Short mmCIF file of C-alpha atoms and ligand atoms in Angstrom, two decimals:
data_model
loop_
_atom_site.label_atom_id
_atom_site.label_comp_id
_atom_site.label_asym_id
_atom_site.label_seq_id
_atom_site.Cartn_x
_atom_site.Cartn_y
_atom_site.Cartn_z
CA MET A 10 39.71 100.57 132.11
CA LYS A 11 43.44 99.69 131.77
CA PRO A 12 45.83 101.99 133.59
CA LEU A 13 47.87 104.24 131.21
CA PRO A 14 51.53 103.05 131.02
CA LYS A 15 54.00 105.10 133.08
CA LEU A 16 55.92 107.71 131.30
CA VAL A 17 59.61 107.07 131.81
CA LEU A 18 62.21 109.67 131.10
CA VAL A 19 65.40 108.37 129.83
CA ASP A 20 68.59 110.49 129.91
CA ASP A 21 69.93 109.02 126.77
CA SER A 22 71.97 111.64 124.91
CA LEU A 23 72.85 111.12 121.30
CA TYR A 24 76.09 113.03 121.82
CA ALA A 25 79.05 110.92 122.70
CA ALA A 26 82.49 112.64 123.35
CA GLN A 27 85.23 111.74 120.90
CA ALA A 28 87.63 109.42 122.66
CA LYS A 29 91.24 110.52 122.11
CA ILE A 30 93.30 108.17 119.92
CA TYR A 31 96.89 107.39 120.96
CA PRO A 32 98.29 105.69 117.91
CA ARG A 33 101.18 103.53 118.85
CA GLU A 34 104.64 104.16 117.11
CA ILE A 35 105.45 101.61 114.39
CA GLU A 36 108.27 100.36 112.31
CA GLY A 37 108.10 98.54 108.96
CA ARG A 38 108.15 98.71 105.18
CA PHE A 39 105.03 100.95 105.04
CA ALA A 40 106.08 103.17 107.81
CA ARG A 41 109.41 103.77 106.07
CA LEU A 42 107.59 104.50 102.83
CA ARG A 43 105.30 107.15 104.60
CA THR A 44 108.55 108.75 106.18
CA ILE A 45 109.82 109.08 102.84
CA ALA A 46 106.77 110.45 101.30
CA VAL A 47 106.57 112.99 104.28
CA PHE A 48 110.18 114.22 103.76
CA ALA A 49 109.80 114.41 99.92
CA LEU A 50 106.49 116.30 99.93
CA LEU A 51 107.22 118.61 102.75
CA GLY A 52 110.59 119.26 101.23
CA VAL A 53 108.87 120.36 98.11
CA PHE A 54 106.58 122.58 100.14
CA TYR A 55 109.11 124.21 102.37
CA LEU A 56 111.88 124.49 99.78
CA PHE A 57 110.22 125.52 96.59
CA PRO A 58 109.51 129.11 97.42
CA TRP A 59 113.33 129.73 98.11
CA LEU A 60 114.54 128.36 94.77
CA ARG A 61 115.36 130.98 92.14
CA TRP A 62 114.95 130.86 88.39
CA ASP A 63 115.96 133.51 85.93
CA GLY A 64 116.55 136.05 88.62
CA ARG A 65 113.12 135.68 90.25
CA GLN A 66 111.36 133.21 92.53
CA ALA A 67 111.04 129.92 90.83
CA VAL A 68 107.51 129.22 91.90
CA LEU A 69 105.43 132.27 92.57
CA PHE A 70 101.59 132.80 92.30
CA ASP A 71 101.72 136.56 91.84
CA LEU A 72 98.08 137.43 92.14
CA PRO A 73 98.28 141.35 91.94
CA ALA A 74 100.16 141.08 88.63
CA ARG A 75 97.90 138.07 87.49
CA LYS A 76 100.91 135.99 86.59
CA PHE A 77 101.86 132.47 87.81
CA TYR A 78 105.48 131.52 87.59
CA ILE A 79 106.38 127.80 87.66
CA PHE A 80 110.20 127.48 86.86
CA GLY A 81 110.49 128.30 83.24
CA LEU A 82 106.77 128.71 82.55
CA THR A 83 104.70 131.80 82.98
CA PHE A 84 100.99 131.46 83.08
CA TRP A 85 99.23 134.67 82.16
CA PRO A 86 95.45 135.36 82.65
CA GLN A 87 94.84 134.24 79.12
CA ASP A 88 96.40 130.81 80.12
CA PHE A 89 94.13 130.21 83.12
CA PHE A 90 92.30 127.82 80.95
CA TRP A 91 95.51 125.55 81.24
CA LEU A 92 95.35 125.93 84.91
CA ALA A 93 91.86 124.65 85.04
CA TRP A 94 92.89 121.82 82.66
CA LEU A 95 95.59 120.99 85.26
CA LEU A 96 92.99 120.71 88.06
CA ILE A 97 90.97 118.36 85.89
CA ILE A 98 94.17 116.39 85.41
CA ALA A 99 94.67 116.29 89.20
CA GLY A 100 91.04 115.04 89.73
CA VAL A 101 91.32 112.40 87.03
CA SER A 102 94.70 111.21 88.44
CA LEU A 103 93.02 110.81 91.75
CA PHE A 104 90.23 108.70 90.17
CA PHE A 105 92.76 106.63 88.27
CA VAL A 106 94.98 105.96 91.29
CA THR A 107 91.97 105.20 93.53
CA ALA A 108 90.51 102.64 91.04
CA LEU A 109 93.90 101.04 90.82
CA ALA A 110 95.24 101.13 94.37
CA GLY A 111 92.62 102.52 96.62
CA ARG A 112 93.34 105.25 98.95
CA LEU A 113 96.81 105.52 98.36
CA TRP A 114 96.61 109.41 98.24
CA CYS A 115 95.02 109.36 101.73
CA GLY A 116 97.73 107.20 103.26
CA TYR A 117 100.70 108.83 101.90
CA ALA A 118 100.08 112.09 100.07
CA CYS A 119 97.23 113.92 101.50
CA PRO A 120 98.31 117.23 103.27
CA GLN A 121 96.13 116.08 106.32
CA THR A 122 98.15 112.71 106.70
CA VAL A 123 101.52 114.40 106.03
CA TRP A 124 101.18 117.15 108.48
CA THR A 125 99.54 115.02 111.21
CA GLU A 126 102.51 112.60 110.96
CA VAL A 127 104.85 115.59 111.70
CA PHE A 128 102.66 116.71 114.64
CA LEU A 129 102.83 113.18 115.93
CA TRP A 130 106.55 113.05 115.68
CA ILE A 131 106.67 116.35 117.74
CA GLU A 132 104.29 114.81 120.25
CA ARG A 133 106.22 111.55 120.57
CA ALA A 134 109.43 113.47 121.09
CA CYS A 135 107.90 115.72 123.93
CA GLU A 136 105.59 113.26 125.58
CA GLY A 137 107.05 109.82 124.87
CA ARG A 138 105.66 106.66 123.51
CA ARG A 139 101.94 105.61 123.49
CA ASN A 140 101.68 104.29 127.05
CA GLN A 141 103.74 107.29 128.44
CA ARG A 142 101.36 109.68 126.59
CA ILE A 143 98.29 108.00 127.97
CA LYS A 144 99.80 108.15 131.48
CA LEU A 145 100.77 111.76 131.14
CA ASP A 146 97.19 112.72 130.06
CA ALA A 147 95.73 110.93 133.14
CA ALA A 148 98.18 112.17 135.53
CA PRO A 149 97.52 115.41 137.58
CA TRP A 150 99.16 118.62 136.45
CA ASN A 151 102.60 118.89 137.80
CA THR A 152 106.04 120.52 136.69
CA GLU A 153 106.83 117.70 134.31
CA LYS A 154 103.42 117.60 132.67
CA LEU A 155 103.55 121.37 132.26
CA LEU A 156 107.09 121.33 130.76
CA ARG A 157 106.19 118.54 128.30
CA LYS A 158 102.93 119.68 127.13
CA GLY A 159 104.21 123.26 126.98
CA ALA A 160 107.34 122.26 124.93
CA LYS A 161 104.92 120.35 122.47
CA GLN A 162 102.65 123.43 122.17
CA LEU A 163 105.52 125.59 121.45
CA LEU A 164 106.84 123.37 118.80
CA TRP A 165 103.55 122.80 117.25
CA ILE A 166 102.88 126.68 117.10
CA GLY A 167 106.36 127.22 115.74
CA PHE A 168 105.90 124.62 113.03
CA ALA A 169 102.38 125.88 112.14
CA ALA A 170 103.57 129.44 111.91
CA TRP A 171 106.54 128.34 109.59
CA THR A 172 103.84 126.43 107.41
CA GLY A 173 101.68 129.62 107.23
CA PHE A 174 104.66 131.75 106.34
CA THR A 175 105.73 129.43 103.68
CA PHE A 176 102.29 129.17 102.24
CA VAL A 177 102.02 132.91 101.93
CA GLY A 178 105.63 132.85 100.40
CA PHE A 179 103.99 131.07 97.38
CA PHE A 180 102.04 134.27 96.76
CA THR A 181 104.35 137.08 97.95
CA PRO A 182 108.10 136.95 97.17
CA ILE A 183 109.29 134.94 100.12
CA THR A 184 112.66 136.92 100.67
CA ASP A 185 110.56 140.18 100.96
CA LEU A 186 108.22 138.28 103.42
CA ALA A 187 111.15 137.19 105.48
CA ARG A 188 112.45 140.79 105.57
CA GLU A 189 109.18 142.21 106.63
CA THR A 190 108.64 139.51 109.28
CA VAL A 191 112.12 140.36 110.76
CA HIS A 192 111.33 144.07 110.74
CA PHE A 193 107.61 143.68 111.89
CA THR A 194 106.57 145.55 108.69
CA LEU A 195 104.11 142.73 107.38
CA SER A 196 100.99 144.08 105.82
CA GLY A 197 97.57 143.26 107.36
CA TRP A 198 96.64 140.76 104.72
CA GLU A 199 100.00 138.97 104.78
CA THR A 200 99.66 138.75 108.69
CA PHE A 201 96.05 137.51 108.36
CA TRP A 202 96.91 134.73 105.88
CA ILE A 203 100.03 133.56 107.89
CA VAL A 204 97.94 133.39 111.01
CA PHE A 205 94.99 131.89 109.27
CA TYR A 206 96.93 129.14 107.52
CA GLY A 207 99.16 128.56 110.55
CA PHE A 208 96.00 128.13 112.76
CA ALA A 209 94.41 125.77 110.19
CA THR A 210 97.49 123.68 110.28
CA TYR A 211 97.60 123.57 114.00
CA GLY A 212 93.87 122.77 114.28
CA ASN A 213 93.76 120.09 111.63
CA ALA A 214 97.05 118.32 112.24
CA GLY A 215 97.34 118.90 116.16
CA PHE A 216 93.75 118.52 117.33
CA LEU A 217 91.25 117.37 114.73
CA ARG A 218 93.61 114.73 113.17
CA GLU A 219 91.59 111.59 112.15
CA GLN A 220 88.28 113.55 112.60
CA VAL A 221 89.06 115.47 109.43
CA CYS A 222 89.20 112.07 107.54
CA LYS A 223 86.23 110.62 109.29
CA TYR A 224 83.84 113.55 109.21
CA MET A 225 85.07 116.43 106.96
CA CYS A 226 86.73 115.01 103.98
CA PRO A 227 84.38 114.58 100.91
CA TYR A 228 86.79 112.28 99.13
CA ALA A 229 86.20 109.60 101.69
CA ARG A 230 82.46 109.81 100.94
CA PHE A 231 82.67 109.35 97.14
CA GLN A 232 85.69 107.10 96.74
CA SER A 233 83.57 104.00 97.20
CA ALA A 234 82.04 104.75 93.78
CA MET A 235 85.55 104.13 92.34
CA PHE A 236 86.28 100.93 94.08
CA ASP A 237 85.45 97.59 92.70
CA LYS A 238 86.32 94.07 93.57
CA ASP A 239 89.78 94.42 91.96
CA THR A 240 90.87 97.65 93.76
CA LEU A 241 93.79 97.34 96.13
CA ILE A 242 92.60 97.79 99.73
CA VAL A 243 93.98 97.04 103.08
CA SER A 244 92.09 94.07 104.41
CA TYR A 245 92.25 91.24 106.95
CA ASP A 246 92.28 87.62 105.96
CA VAL A 247 89.12 86.36 107.78
CA ALA A 248 89.44 82.76 106.63
CA ARG A 249 93.01 82.65 107.91
CA GLY A 250 92.64 84.69 111.00
CA GLU A 251 89.50 83.40 112.58
CA LEU A 252 88.86 82.04 115.25
CA ARG A 253 91.08 84.63 116.69
CA GLY A 254 92.52 84.04 120.18
CA ALA A 255 95.58 84.25 122.44
CA ARG A 256 97.96 81.30 122.52
CA LYS A 257 101.60 80.51 123.53
CA ARG A 258 104.15 81.00 120.80
CA ASN A 259 104.91 77.42 120.24
CA ALA A 260 101.18 76.23 120.54
CA ASP A 261 99.54 74.55 117.54
CA PRO A 262 96.73 76.88 116.57
CA LYS A 263 94.93 74.01 114.63
CA ALA A 264 94.97 71.84 117.67
CA LEU A 265 93.37 74.73 119.66
CA GLY A 266 90.83 75.36 116.96
CA LEU A 267 92.31 78.79 116.32
CA GLY A 268 93.23 80.88 113.29
CA ASP A 269 96.35 82.86 112.85
CA CYS A 270 95.04 86.05 114.63
CA VAL A 271 96.47 86.00 118.23
CA ASP A 272 94.04 88.78 119.10
CA CYS A 273 96.93 91.04 120.29
CA ASP A 274 95.20 94.32 119.40
CA ALA A 275 98.47 95.73 117.70
CA CYS A 276 96.67 96.59 114.57
CA VAL A 277 94.15 98.50 116.49
CA GLN A 278 96.63 100.39 118.61
CA VAL A 279 98.61 101.64 115.65
CA CYS A 280 95.69 102.71 113.62
CA PRO A 281 95.63 106.55 113.35
CA THR A 282 91.80 106.59 113.01
CA GLY A 283 91.16 104.13 115.72
CA ILE A 284 89.38 101.40 113.83
CA ASP A 285 89.73 97.64 113.83
CA ILE A 286 90.64 96.35 110.31
CA ARG A 287 89.27 92.96 111.33
CA ASP A 288 85.75 94.39 111.13
CA GLY A 289 86.17 94.86 107.34
CA LEU A 290 86.58 97.68 105.04
CA GLN A 291 85.47 100.88 106.69
CA ILE A 292 85.08 104.48 105.44
CA GLU A 293 87.43 105.57 108.15
CA CYS A 294 90.40 103.59 106.92
CA ILE A 295 92.89 105.81 105.09
CA ALA A 296 94.96 102.91 103.90
CA CYS A 297 98.11 103.94 105.79
CA ALA A 298 98.98 100.35 106.26
CA SER A 299 100.28 100.70 109.78
CA CYS A 300 98.16 97.68 110.67
CA ILE A 301 99.97 95.69 108.04
CA ASP A 302 103.40 96.64 109.51
CA ALA A 303 102.10 95.82 113.10
CA CYS A 304 100.62 92.55 112.05
CA ASP A 305 103.70 91.49 110.07
CA ALA A 306 105.80 92.04 113.18
CA VAL A 307 103.47 89.93 115.15
CA MET A 308 103.38 87.16 112.53
CA ASP A 309 107.17 87.16 112.43
CA LYS A 310 107.33 86.76 116.30
CA MET A 311 104.88 83.91 116.11
CA GLY A 312 106.71 82.29 113.19
CA TYR A 313 103.68 82.55 110.88
CA ALA A 314 103.58 83.84 107.41
CA ARG A 315 103.12 87.41 106.82
CA GLY A 316 100.10 88.92 105.30
CA LEU A 317 97.22 88.20 107.72
CA VAL A 318 96.53 91.94 107.20
CA GLY A 319 97.81 93.06 103.86
CA TYR A 320 97.34 95.12 100.65
CA THR A 321 95.08 92.87 98.46
CA THR A 322 91.81 92.97 96.34
CA GLU A 323 88.55 91.31 97.17
CA ASN A 324 89.04 88.95 94.16
CA LEU A 325 92.47 88.01 95.32
CA ARG A 326 91.15 87.17 98.64
CA ALA A 327 88.50 84.94 96.93
CA GLY A 328 91.29 83.17 95.07
CA LYS A 329 90.75 84.88 91.78
CA PRO A 330 93.56 86.49 89.73
CA LEU A 331 94.59 90.26 90.07
CA ARG A 332 93.15 92.32 87.20
CA LEU A 333 94.81 95.50 86.83
CA LEU A 334 93.61 96.16 83.28
CA ARG A 335 89.75 96.54 83.49
CA LEU A 336 87.24 98.82 81.93
CA ARG A 337 87.31 101.52 84.70
CA THR A 338 91.15 101.63 84.91
CA LEU A 339 91.43 101.75 81.07
CA LEU A 340 88.87 104.47 80.87
CA TYR A 341 90.51 106.59 83.59
CA GLY A 342 94.06 105.82 82.18
CA GLY A 343 93.08 106.75 78.68
CA LEU A 344 91.40 109.96 79.78
CA LEU A 345 94.35 110.86 81.85
CA ALA A 346 96.81 110.18 79.06
CA PHE A 347 94.61 112.38 76.66
CA LEU A 348 94.31 115.30 79.14
CA LEU A 349 98.15 115.05 79.85
CA GLY A 350 99.04 114.96 76.20
CA THR A 351 96.64 117.87 75.50
CA PHE A 352 98.05 119.82 78.41
CA VAL A 353 101.80 119.31 77.40
CA TRP A 354 101.00 120.25 73.67
CA GLY A 355 98.88 123.20 74.65
CA VAL A 356 101.38 124.81 76.99
CA ALA A 357 104.21 124.21 74.60
CA HIS A 358 102.18 125.98 71.80
CA ARG A 359 100.94 128.82 73.69
CA ALA A 360 101.25 132.21 71.72
CA PRO A 361 104.39 133.94 72.91
CA LEU A 362 102.94 137.45 71.79
CA ILE A 363 99.37 138.65 72.19
CA VAL A 364 98.03 141.73 70.41
CA GLU A 365 94.80 143.33 71.28
CA VAL A 366 93.37 146.35 69.51
CA LEU A 367 90.89 148.68 71.09
CA ARG A 368 89.12 151.50 69.03
CA ASP A 369 89.07 155.00 70.54
CA ARG A 370 85.50 155.34 71.94
CA ASN A 371 85.59 159.19 71.85
CA ALA A 372 85.83 159.88 68.12
CA LEU A 373 84.60 157.42 65.27
CA TYR A 374 87.09 159.10 62.90
CA ARG A 375 89.06 162.26 62.19
CA ARG A 376 89.65 164.11 58.83
CA SER A 377 93.19 165.32 58.76
CA ALA A 378 94.33 168.59 57.02
CA ASP A 379 95.22 166.74 53.75
CA GLY A 380 91.82 165.14 53.66
CA ALA A 381 92.78 161.68 54.84
CA ILE A 382 90.44 159.75 57.18
CA GLU A 383 92.15 158.75 60.49
CA ASN A 384 90.94 156.30 63.21
CA SER A 385 92.56 156.07 66.68
CA TYR A 386 93.25 153.00 68.66
CA THR A 387 95.00 151.73 71.67
CA VAL A 388 97.15 148.67 71.02
CA LYS A 389 97.85 146.39 73.94
CA LEU A 390 100.88 143.98 73.43
CA VAL A 391 101.71 141.11 75.79
CA ASN A 392 105.16 139.70 75.64
CA LYS A 393 104.83 136.39 77.25
CA THR A 394 108.55 135.49 76.64
CA GLN A 395 111.47 136.06 79.03
CA ALA A 396 113.30 138.05 76.31
CA ALA A 397 113.01 141.65 75.24
CA GLN A 398 111.38 142.20 71.90
CA ARG A 399 111.00 144.95 69.34
CA VAL A 400 108.03 144.46 67.34
CA ARG A 401 106.93 146.20 64.05
CA LEU A 402 103.25 146.88 63.58
CA THR A 403 101.82 146.49 59.99
CA VAL A 404 98.36 146.49 58.45
CA VAL A 405 98.12 143.07 56.58
CA ASP A 406 96.77 142.70 53.05
CA ASP A 407 95.06 146.06 52.67
CA PRO A 408 97.09 148.80 51.04
CA ARG A 409 94.30 151.31 51.41
CA VAL A 410 94.88 151.60 55.23
CA THR A 411 98.36 152.54 56.60
CA ILE A 412 99.85 153.28 59.94
CA ALA A 413 100.02 157.02 60.52
CA ASP A 414 102.29 157.56 63.53
CA ARG A 415 104.38 154.60 64.66
CA SER A 416 105.58 151.25 63.50
CA ASP A 417 108.16 149.97 66.15
CA VAL A 418 107.29 149.16 69.80
CA ALA A 419 109.87 148.00 72.36
CA LEU A 420 108.53 145.28 74.58
CA PRO A 421 110.20 144.35 77.91
CA PRO A 422 110.32 140.67 78.87
CA GLY A 423 107.05 139.38 80.47
CA GLU A 424 105.34 142.74 80.43
CA VAL A 425 102.22 144.26 79.03
CA THR A 426 102.65 147.33 76.84
CA SER A 427 99.91 149.74 75.67
CA VAL A 428 100.53 152.14 72.81
CA PRO A 429 98.32 154.71 70.98
CA LEU A 430 98.10 154.00 67.32
CA THR A 431 96.63 155.99 64.35
CA LEU A 432 95.59 154.37 61.04
CA ARG A 433 94.82 156.44 58.03
CA ALA A 434 93.30 156.07 54.64
CA VAL A 435 94.19 158.73 52.08
CA SER A 436 91.31 159.33 49.38
CA PRO A 437 89.45 156.19 50.45
CA ASP A 438 87.34 154.67 47.75
CA PHE A 439 85.06 152.96 50.30
CA SER A 440 82.83 153.81 53.17
CA GLY A 441 81.26 152.33 56.31
CA MET A 442 83.09 149.89 58.66
CA VAL A 443 85.84 147.94 57.04
CA ARG A 444 87.59 144.88 58.65
CA ILE A 445 91.35 145.25 58.74
CA LYS A 446 94.05 142.94 60.14
CA LEU A 447 96.90 144.24 62.35
CA ALA A 448 100.13 142.43 62.70
CA ALA A 449 102.90 142.62 65.26
CA ARG A 450 106.21 140.86 64.52
CA ASP A 451 109.65 140.70 66.00
CA ASP A 452 111.93 140.16 63.17
CA ALA A 453 114.93 139.03 65.32
CA SER A 454 112.95 136.18 67.00
CA GLY A 455 110.21 135.64 64.42
CA VAL A 456 107.58 135.88 67.12
CA ALA A 457 104.43 137.39 65.64
CA ALA A 458 100.60 137.82 66.18
CA THR A 459 97.68 139.25 64.47
CA GLN A 460 94.44 140.79 65.42
CA THR A 461 91.51 142.17 63.49
CA ALA A 462 90.09 145.65 63.97
CA GLN A 463 87.41 147.92 62.41
CA PHE A 464 88.31 151.04 60.26
CA PHE A 465 85.50 153.60 59.64
CA VAL A 466 85.18 155.84 56.74
CA PRO A 467 82.17 158.17 56.51
CA GLU A 468 79.86 158.40 53.48
CA LYS A 469 81.17 161.12 50.98
CA PRO A 470 79.02 164.38 51.28
S1 LIG B 507 92.87 100.23 109.35
FE1 LIG B 507 95.06 99.91 108.89
S2 LIG B 507 95.19 100.95 106.99
FE2 LIG B 507 93.28 101.67 107.79
S3 LIG B 507 93.76 103.55 108.79
FE3 LIG B 507 93.84 101.94 110.34
S4 LIG B 507 96.00 101.30 110.34
FE4 LIG B 507 95.63 102.53 108.63
S1 LIG B 508 97.85 92.58 114.71
FE1 LIG B 508 97.38 90.68 113.52
S2 LIG B 508 97.45 88.99 115.04
FE2 LIG B 508 97.29 90.99 116.19
S3 LIG B 508 95.07 91.35 116.37
FE3 LIG B 508 95.66 92.36 114.52
S4 LIG B 508 95.15 90.95 112.98
FE4 LIG B 508 95.22 89.83 114.89
#
């Protein structure tokens, strides 16, 4: 009988600790573009809540009042359809830009990229350039390391807290929030959201960084569905670069049997996600173009043409022409134009006045002393304009029913007003439920709205 094979236990863990990435600082066309994008986007984020418009905060999402203010526009709960429409527009814009230019959003506009860039600037200011940071991390703790790391943490925490404060300032008037912060009178919820959002910023941009893009971002997973051979991507020109290899600056690569890649690793060292673009298009690539800047600098030094790593399409690399107009870009573009057009038209034509009529549930009708039949209602009037209005209530096209008690209602700007209303019919020649139409109209501005209601008359005894 054959002996049984020996059981060998192998300590082969599937877990591998994430190696820390130290992206090298880079200068170049795309780095400048990213800096501009960071300043513009963060400028919008940190500045907008402080702007004023018509005596109020210009951009305020007032959840308790269920009103969103965006400069001259006010969105009421009735307009939330348009906010949902806006989200659809944002989604289709992302599809359109991705089909056209790849992960432009990831590289320049995604909050994860933008805040990570700032956290990296702080890290560089405190701990130095790439090599210095690697050395500092490897060195034993001493006063200098403590001071540098401590300063970085303090600045990170301060910046994250400011971010959390600004975020909450979009939902609570930011001047009130600032006053409450100074006087330590913030409410529990305000404190929670400032700390929560600050902590999320600190964690995502300070520690998780590229891991958010690699493992957490859903967009990275489905973006390949929007790519085709004509989508702009960051790629390495294999035909031109290979065989890669080191050489002297004045050496003739052809004579050495080499391509243009000098295998300097600069493109890998600057990559914030730690990948090698020469391995082809990878899900981790956020198209930040740092590797293009790095490689262009190397090509300049070597006296070679730029573009060994560049923005291009698969078809361009294969010598085919660039095709921007193709079925998927036309479809996304057409859909986007339609959604944008509908949004602009719909928002511009929103009703400036809303009238809602609610019947009194306690009594179906009432007979007055003079024998008239009366029905009671509550009329809710929403003045969506920023001007005060005085509306006149009338029953339209039915002389049998009249307003018993009031006709004029003063509406403050941007407010909801509820008023009781009694309608009456004197000696009615009908019975049962009758549909009537109630109109509210401000004669000065011409703003008007109508609403139907039911008027009840009992059978004659
Ligand atoms: S491969 Fe290049 S473009 Fe992609 S993430 Fe790295 S540096 Fe940015
Ligand atoms: S930077 Fe350019 S030359 Fe250097 S390794 Fe990368 S692709 Fe090759």
